[in-house]
Phi, psi and omega in degrees: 000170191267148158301113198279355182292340204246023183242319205111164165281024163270097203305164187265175180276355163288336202263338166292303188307313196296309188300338160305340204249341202253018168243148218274174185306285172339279202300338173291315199290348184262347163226172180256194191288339175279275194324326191274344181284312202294321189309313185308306186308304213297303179335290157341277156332322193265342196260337223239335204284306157250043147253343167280333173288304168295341172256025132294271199301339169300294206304334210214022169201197181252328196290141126289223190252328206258358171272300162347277169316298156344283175316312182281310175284346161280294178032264175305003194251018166296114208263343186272296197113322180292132153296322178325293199272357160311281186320309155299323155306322147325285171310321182286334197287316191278332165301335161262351198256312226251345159299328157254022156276205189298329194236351185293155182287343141245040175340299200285000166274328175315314199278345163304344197252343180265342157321286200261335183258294170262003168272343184235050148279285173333275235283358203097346182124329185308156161268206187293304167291011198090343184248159199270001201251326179098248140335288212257067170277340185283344186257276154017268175334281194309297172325268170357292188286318168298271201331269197324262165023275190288020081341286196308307183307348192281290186307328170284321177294301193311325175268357125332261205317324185289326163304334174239013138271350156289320206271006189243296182328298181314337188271316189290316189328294210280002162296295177320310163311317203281322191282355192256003196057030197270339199263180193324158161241136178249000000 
């Protein structure tokens, strides 16, 4: 491949092209070059998104994602409309958001609910390596992966069957019409 030093680290679309044409006949045939391109960016994004989201927030607060999310959901639960008691519901709210940050007592479960809870909520369920198991990823994984499948396949026979009972519905409607005078005029 070409050097990327003098492009930014972003490979160019010759360099897209070229790694797409270097994937066997099979891997082509289940996507084309757009679907393998879009997979790679999501791919990317699920890996990059939130650890840039966690060095935000180190760098320019006190919050993690579970002090944060805190925060933001008392937040929402303001009920008077007084500012006063408006004002106070802030604090406590920020006082309880800030027990799970960066300096709180209970900071290392914020930081595990921000690791193991919502990063690999962002990620699909995955860790930082991709795998859904952590250690016992070899055992894990394959399970993890048969269940979606057998989801998907679940979800595809239920919308076949829902199709073709709209579509039988539809056919008796225009039976019903025609004997009914609903149908062509000739």
């Amino acid at each position: 491949m070409a050097d990327n030093s003098q492009q930014g680290s972003h490979p160019s679309e010759d360099q897209k092209k070229a790694l797409y044409e270097g994937l066997s006949d099979d891997q082509k045939k289940k996507q084309t070059y757009t679907e393998w391109v879009k997979d790679a960016y999501n791919n990317q994004y699920e890996n990059w998104m939130p650890w840039i989201e966690d060095k935000y927030l180190a760098w320019f607060g006190t919050d993690n994602k579970a002090s944060y999310a805190t925060k933001d959901t008392l937040g929402q639960t303001k009920i008077t409309g007084i500012s006063q008691v408006d004002k106070l519901q802030d604090g406590v709210n920020n006082l309880v958001g800030d027990q799970v940050g960066k300096d709180g007592l209970l900071a290392p479960v914020g930081n595990m609910v921000s690791k193991e809870g919502i990063n690999r909520a962002e990620r699909g369920g995955k860790d930082e390596q991709g795998s859904y198991g952590g250690p016992a990823s070899s055992l894990t994984d394959p399970v993890v992966k048969n269940a979606q499948g057998a989801g998907q396949g679940i979800a595809g026979g239920a919308q076949s069957a829902g199709g073709a009972v709209t579509d039988g519905a539809k056919g008796a409607g225009s039976y019903i019409g025609g004997i009914f005078g609903g149908g062509k005029k000739e």
